[in-house]
Short mmCIF file of C-alpha atoms in Angstrom, two decimals:
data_model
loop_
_atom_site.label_atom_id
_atom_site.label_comp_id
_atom_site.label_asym_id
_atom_site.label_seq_id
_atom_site.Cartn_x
_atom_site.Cartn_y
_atom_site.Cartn_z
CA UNK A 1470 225.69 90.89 100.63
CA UNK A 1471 223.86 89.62 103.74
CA UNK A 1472 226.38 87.69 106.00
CA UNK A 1473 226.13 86.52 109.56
CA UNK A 1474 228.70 84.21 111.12
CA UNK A 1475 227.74 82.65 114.25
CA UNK A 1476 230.89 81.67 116.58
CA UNK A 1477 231.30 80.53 119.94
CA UNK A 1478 230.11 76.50 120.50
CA UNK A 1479 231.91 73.74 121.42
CA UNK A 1480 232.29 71.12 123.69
CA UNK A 1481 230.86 71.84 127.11
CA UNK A 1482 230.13 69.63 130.64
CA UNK A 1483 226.43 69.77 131.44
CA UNK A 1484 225.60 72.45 133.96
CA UNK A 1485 228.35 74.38 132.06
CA UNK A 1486 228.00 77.74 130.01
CA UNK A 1487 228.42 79.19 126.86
CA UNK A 1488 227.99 82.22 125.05
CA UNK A 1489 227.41 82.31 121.46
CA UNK A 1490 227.85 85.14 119.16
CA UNK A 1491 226.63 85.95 115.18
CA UNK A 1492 228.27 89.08 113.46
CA UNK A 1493 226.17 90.62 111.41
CA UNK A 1494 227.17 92.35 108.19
CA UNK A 1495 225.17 94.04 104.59
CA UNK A 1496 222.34 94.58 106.35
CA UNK A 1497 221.32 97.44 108.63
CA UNK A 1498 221.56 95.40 112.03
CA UNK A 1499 219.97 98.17 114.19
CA UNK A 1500 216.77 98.03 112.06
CA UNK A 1501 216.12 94.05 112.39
CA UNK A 1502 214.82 92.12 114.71
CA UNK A 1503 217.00 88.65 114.63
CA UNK A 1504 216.85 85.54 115.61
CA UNK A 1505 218.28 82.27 117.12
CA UNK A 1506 216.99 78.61 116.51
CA UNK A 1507 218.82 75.44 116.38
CA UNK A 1508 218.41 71.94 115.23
CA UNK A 1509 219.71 68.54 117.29
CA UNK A 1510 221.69 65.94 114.93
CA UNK A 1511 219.33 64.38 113.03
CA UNK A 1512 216.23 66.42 114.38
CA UNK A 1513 214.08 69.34 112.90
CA UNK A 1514 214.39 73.03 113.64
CA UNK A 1515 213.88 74.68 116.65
CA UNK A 1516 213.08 78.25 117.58
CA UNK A 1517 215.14 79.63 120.66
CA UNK A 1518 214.90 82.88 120.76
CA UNK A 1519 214.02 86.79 119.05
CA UNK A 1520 214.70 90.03 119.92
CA UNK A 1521 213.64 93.40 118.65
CA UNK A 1522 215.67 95.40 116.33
CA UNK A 1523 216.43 97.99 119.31
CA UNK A 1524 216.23 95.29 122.10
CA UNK A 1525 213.08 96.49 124.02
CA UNK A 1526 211.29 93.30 123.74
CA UNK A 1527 212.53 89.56 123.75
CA UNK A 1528 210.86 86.18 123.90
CA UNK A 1529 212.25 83.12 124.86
CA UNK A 1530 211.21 79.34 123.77
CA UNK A 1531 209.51 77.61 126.91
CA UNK A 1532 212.94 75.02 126.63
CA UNK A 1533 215.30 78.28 126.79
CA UNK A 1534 213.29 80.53 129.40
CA UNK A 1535 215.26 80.95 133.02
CA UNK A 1536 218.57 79.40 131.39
CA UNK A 1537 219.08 81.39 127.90
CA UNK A 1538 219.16 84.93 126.97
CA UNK A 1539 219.20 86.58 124.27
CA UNK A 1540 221.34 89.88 123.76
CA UNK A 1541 222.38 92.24 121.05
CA UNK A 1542 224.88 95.23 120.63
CA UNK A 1543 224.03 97.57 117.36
CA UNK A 1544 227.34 99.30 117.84
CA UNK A 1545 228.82 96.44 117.17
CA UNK A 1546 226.65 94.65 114.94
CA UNK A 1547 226.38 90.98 116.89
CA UNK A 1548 223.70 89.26 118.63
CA UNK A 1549 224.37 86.96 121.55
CA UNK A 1550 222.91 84.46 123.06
CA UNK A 1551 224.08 83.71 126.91
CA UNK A 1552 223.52 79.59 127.91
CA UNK A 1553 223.67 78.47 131.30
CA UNK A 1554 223.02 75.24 132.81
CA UNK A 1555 223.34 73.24 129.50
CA UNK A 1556 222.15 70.17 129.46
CA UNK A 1557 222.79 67.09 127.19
CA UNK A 1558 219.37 67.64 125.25
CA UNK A 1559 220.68 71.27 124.57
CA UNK A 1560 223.13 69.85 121.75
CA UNK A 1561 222.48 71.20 118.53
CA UNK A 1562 223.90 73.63 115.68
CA UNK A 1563 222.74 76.81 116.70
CA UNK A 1564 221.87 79.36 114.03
CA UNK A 1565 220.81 82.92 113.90
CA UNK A 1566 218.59 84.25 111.67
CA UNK A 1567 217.51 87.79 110.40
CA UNK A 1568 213.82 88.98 110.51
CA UNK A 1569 212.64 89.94 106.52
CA UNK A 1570 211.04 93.07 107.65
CA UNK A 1571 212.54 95.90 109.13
CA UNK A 1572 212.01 97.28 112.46
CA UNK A 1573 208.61 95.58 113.54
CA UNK A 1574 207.77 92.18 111.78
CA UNK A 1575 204.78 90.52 110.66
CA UNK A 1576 204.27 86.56 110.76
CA UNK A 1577 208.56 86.65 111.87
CA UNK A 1578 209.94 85.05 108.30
CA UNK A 1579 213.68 84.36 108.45
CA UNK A 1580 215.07 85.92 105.64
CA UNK A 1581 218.75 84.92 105.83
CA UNK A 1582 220.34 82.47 108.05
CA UNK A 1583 224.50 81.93 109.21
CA UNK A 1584 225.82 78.60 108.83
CA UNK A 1585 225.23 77.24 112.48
CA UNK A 1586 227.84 76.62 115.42
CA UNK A 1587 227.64 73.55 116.64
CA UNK A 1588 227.34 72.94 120.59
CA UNK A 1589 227.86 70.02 122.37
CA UNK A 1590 227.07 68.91 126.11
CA UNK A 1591 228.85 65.91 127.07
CA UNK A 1592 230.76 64.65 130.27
CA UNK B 711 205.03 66.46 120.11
CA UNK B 712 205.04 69.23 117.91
CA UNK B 713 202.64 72.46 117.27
CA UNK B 714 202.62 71.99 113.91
CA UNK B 715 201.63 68.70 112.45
CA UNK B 716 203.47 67.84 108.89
CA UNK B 717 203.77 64.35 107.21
CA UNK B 718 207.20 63.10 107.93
CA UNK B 719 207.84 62.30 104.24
CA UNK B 720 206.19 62.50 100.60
CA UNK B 721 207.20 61.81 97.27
CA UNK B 722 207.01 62.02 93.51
CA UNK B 723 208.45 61.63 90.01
CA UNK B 724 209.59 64.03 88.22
CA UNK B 725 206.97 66.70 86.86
CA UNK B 726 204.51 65.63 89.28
CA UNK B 727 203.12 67.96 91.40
CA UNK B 728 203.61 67.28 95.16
CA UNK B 729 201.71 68.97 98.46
CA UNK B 730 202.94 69.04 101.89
CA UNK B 731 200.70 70.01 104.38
CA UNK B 732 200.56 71.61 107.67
CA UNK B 733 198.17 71.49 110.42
CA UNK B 734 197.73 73.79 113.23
CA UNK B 735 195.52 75.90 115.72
CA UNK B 736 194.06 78.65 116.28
CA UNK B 737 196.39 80.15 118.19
CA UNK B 738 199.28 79.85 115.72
CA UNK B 739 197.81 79.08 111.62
CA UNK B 740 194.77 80.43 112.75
CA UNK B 741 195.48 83.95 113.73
CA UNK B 742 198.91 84.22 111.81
CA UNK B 743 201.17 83.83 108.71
CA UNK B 744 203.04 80.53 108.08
CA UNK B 745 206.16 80.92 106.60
CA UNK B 746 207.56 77.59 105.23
CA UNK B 747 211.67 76.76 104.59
CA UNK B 748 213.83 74.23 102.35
CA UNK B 749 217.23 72.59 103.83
CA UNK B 750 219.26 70.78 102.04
CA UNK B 751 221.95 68.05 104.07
CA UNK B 752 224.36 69.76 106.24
CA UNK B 753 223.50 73.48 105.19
CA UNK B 754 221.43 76.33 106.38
CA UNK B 755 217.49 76.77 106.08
CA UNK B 756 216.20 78.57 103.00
CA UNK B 757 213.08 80.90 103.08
CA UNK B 758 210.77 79.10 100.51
CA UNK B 759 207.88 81.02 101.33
CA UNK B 760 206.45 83.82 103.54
CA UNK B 761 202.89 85.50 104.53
CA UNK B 762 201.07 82.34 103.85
CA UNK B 763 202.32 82.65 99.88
CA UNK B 764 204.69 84.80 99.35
CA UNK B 765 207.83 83.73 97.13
CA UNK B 766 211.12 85.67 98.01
CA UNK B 767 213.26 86.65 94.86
CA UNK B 768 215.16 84.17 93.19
CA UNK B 769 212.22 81.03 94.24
CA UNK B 770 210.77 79.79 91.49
CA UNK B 771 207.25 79.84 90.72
CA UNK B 772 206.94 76.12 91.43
CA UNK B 773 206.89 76.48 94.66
CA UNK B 774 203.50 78.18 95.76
CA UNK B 775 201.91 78.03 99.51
CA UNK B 776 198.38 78.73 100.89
CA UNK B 777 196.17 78.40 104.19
CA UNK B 778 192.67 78.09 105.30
CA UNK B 779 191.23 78.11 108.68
CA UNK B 780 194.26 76.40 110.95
CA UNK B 781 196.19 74.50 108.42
CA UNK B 782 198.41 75.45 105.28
CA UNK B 783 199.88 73.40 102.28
CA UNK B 784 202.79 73.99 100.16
CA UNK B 785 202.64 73.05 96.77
CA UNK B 786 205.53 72.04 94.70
CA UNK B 787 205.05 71.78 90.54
CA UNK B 788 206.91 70.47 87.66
CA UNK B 789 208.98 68.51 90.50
CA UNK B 790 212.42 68.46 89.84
CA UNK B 791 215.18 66.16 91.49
CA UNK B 792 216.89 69.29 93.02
CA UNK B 793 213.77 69.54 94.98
CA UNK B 794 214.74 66.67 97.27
CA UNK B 795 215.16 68.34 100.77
CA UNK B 796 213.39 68.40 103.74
CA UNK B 797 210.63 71.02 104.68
CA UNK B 798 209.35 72.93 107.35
CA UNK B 799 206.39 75.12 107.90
CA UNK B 800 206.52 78.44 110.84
CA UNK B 801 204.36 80.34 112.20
CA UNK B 802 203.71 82.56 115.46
CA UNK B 803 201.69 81.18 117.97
CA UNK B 804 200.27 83.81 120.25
CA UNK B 805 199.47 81.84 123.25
CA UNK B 806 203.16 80.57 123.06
CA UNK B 807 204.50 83.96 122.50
CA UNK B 808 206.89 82.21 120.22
CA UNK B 809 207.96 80.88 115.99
CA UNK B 810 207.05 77.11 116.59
CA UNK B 811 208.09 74.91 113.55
CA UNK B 812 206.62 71.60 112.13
CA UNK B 813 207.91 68.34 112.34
CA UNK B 814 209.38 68.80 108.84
CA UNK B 815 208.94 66.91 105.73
CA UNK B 816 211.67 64.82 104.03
CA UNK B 817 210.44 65.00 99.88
CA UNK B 818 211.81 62.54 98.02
CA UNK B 819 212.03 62.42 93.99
CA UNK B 820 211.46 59.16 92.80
#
């Protein structure tokens, strides 16, 4: 079955840096384009980032451009997602999410979703 | 402050039929699909809907979606207190070059 376990977040001082990672598993990773988005305490979702199944194109939220990048490794089935200069408004459960079509998508559904890593910035 | 403009809540009795809607532009519900998700308290988005109506496996027929022009509606039948969750309409938007989500809608079952 599909699984994807994000890991990774935590507590971090604004400015600060994290990297988050989601391992990927019953799917064929190297043929889907994935996904991260995330969702403040108490606040709706948020798209953050996607990037093609073979990583030749990304696209980055307007909130995550310049500071977050997105990243993936097929050979090892995991996506990243680099964050520098976090700031408090970047607190939120991040989750990633797998495209429901292979290879190229159409309209960008997410299919499957992990159960979120939370990430805090406080001082 | 959103793309996407939903109602922040909406309600009904059981059995009743219940809409959400979801208004857009052209550059997002107007020139792509809208996908639409369920989320429960505490757990992970569901895919309720894709390609403007769509139903994944396993979603009941209850649930049924549609769009015209630049906004889109999800419909929700025979409403059952299980349905209580919160829901959120997705779509491309070109001139963003990004997924931009609505506000979300909190359904309550009287």
């Amino acid at each position: 079955q599909v699984q994807l376990v994000e890991s990774g977040g935590g507590v971090v001082q604004p400015g600060g840096s994290l990297r988050l990672s989601c391992a990927a598993s019953g799917f064929s990773f190297r043929s889907s384009g994935m996904h991260w988005v995330r969702q403040a305490p108490g606040k709706g979702l948020e798209w953050v980032a996607f990037i093609r199944y073979d990583g030749s194109n990304k696209y980055h939220a307007d909130s995550a451009k310049g500071r977050f990048t997105i990243s993936r490794d097929n050979s090892k089935n995991t996506l990243y997602l680099q964050m520098n200069s976090l700031r408090p408004e970047d607190t939120a459960v991040y989750y990633c999410a797998k495209d429901l079509y292979d290879y190229d998508s159409s309209g960008y559904p997410f299919d499957y979703w992990g159960q979120g890593t939370l990430v805090t910035v406080s001082s | 402050q959103f793309v996407l403009t939903q109602p922040p809540s909406a309600s009904g009795t059981p059995g009743q039929r219940v809409t959400i809607s979801c208004s857009g532009s052209r550059p997002n519900i107007g020139s792509n699909t809208v996908n639409w998700y369920q989320q429960f308290p505490g757990t992970a988005p569901k895919l309720l809907i894709y390609s403007n109506y769509q139903r994944p496996s396993g979603v009941p027929d209850r649930f049924s979606g549609s769009k015209s022009g630049t906004s889109a509606s999800l419909a929700i039948s025979g409403l059952q207190s299980e349905d209580e969750a919160d829901y959120y309409c997705a779509v491309w938007d070109g001139s963003l070059n990004g997924v931009v989500f609505g506000g979300g809608t909190k359904l309550t079952v009287l």
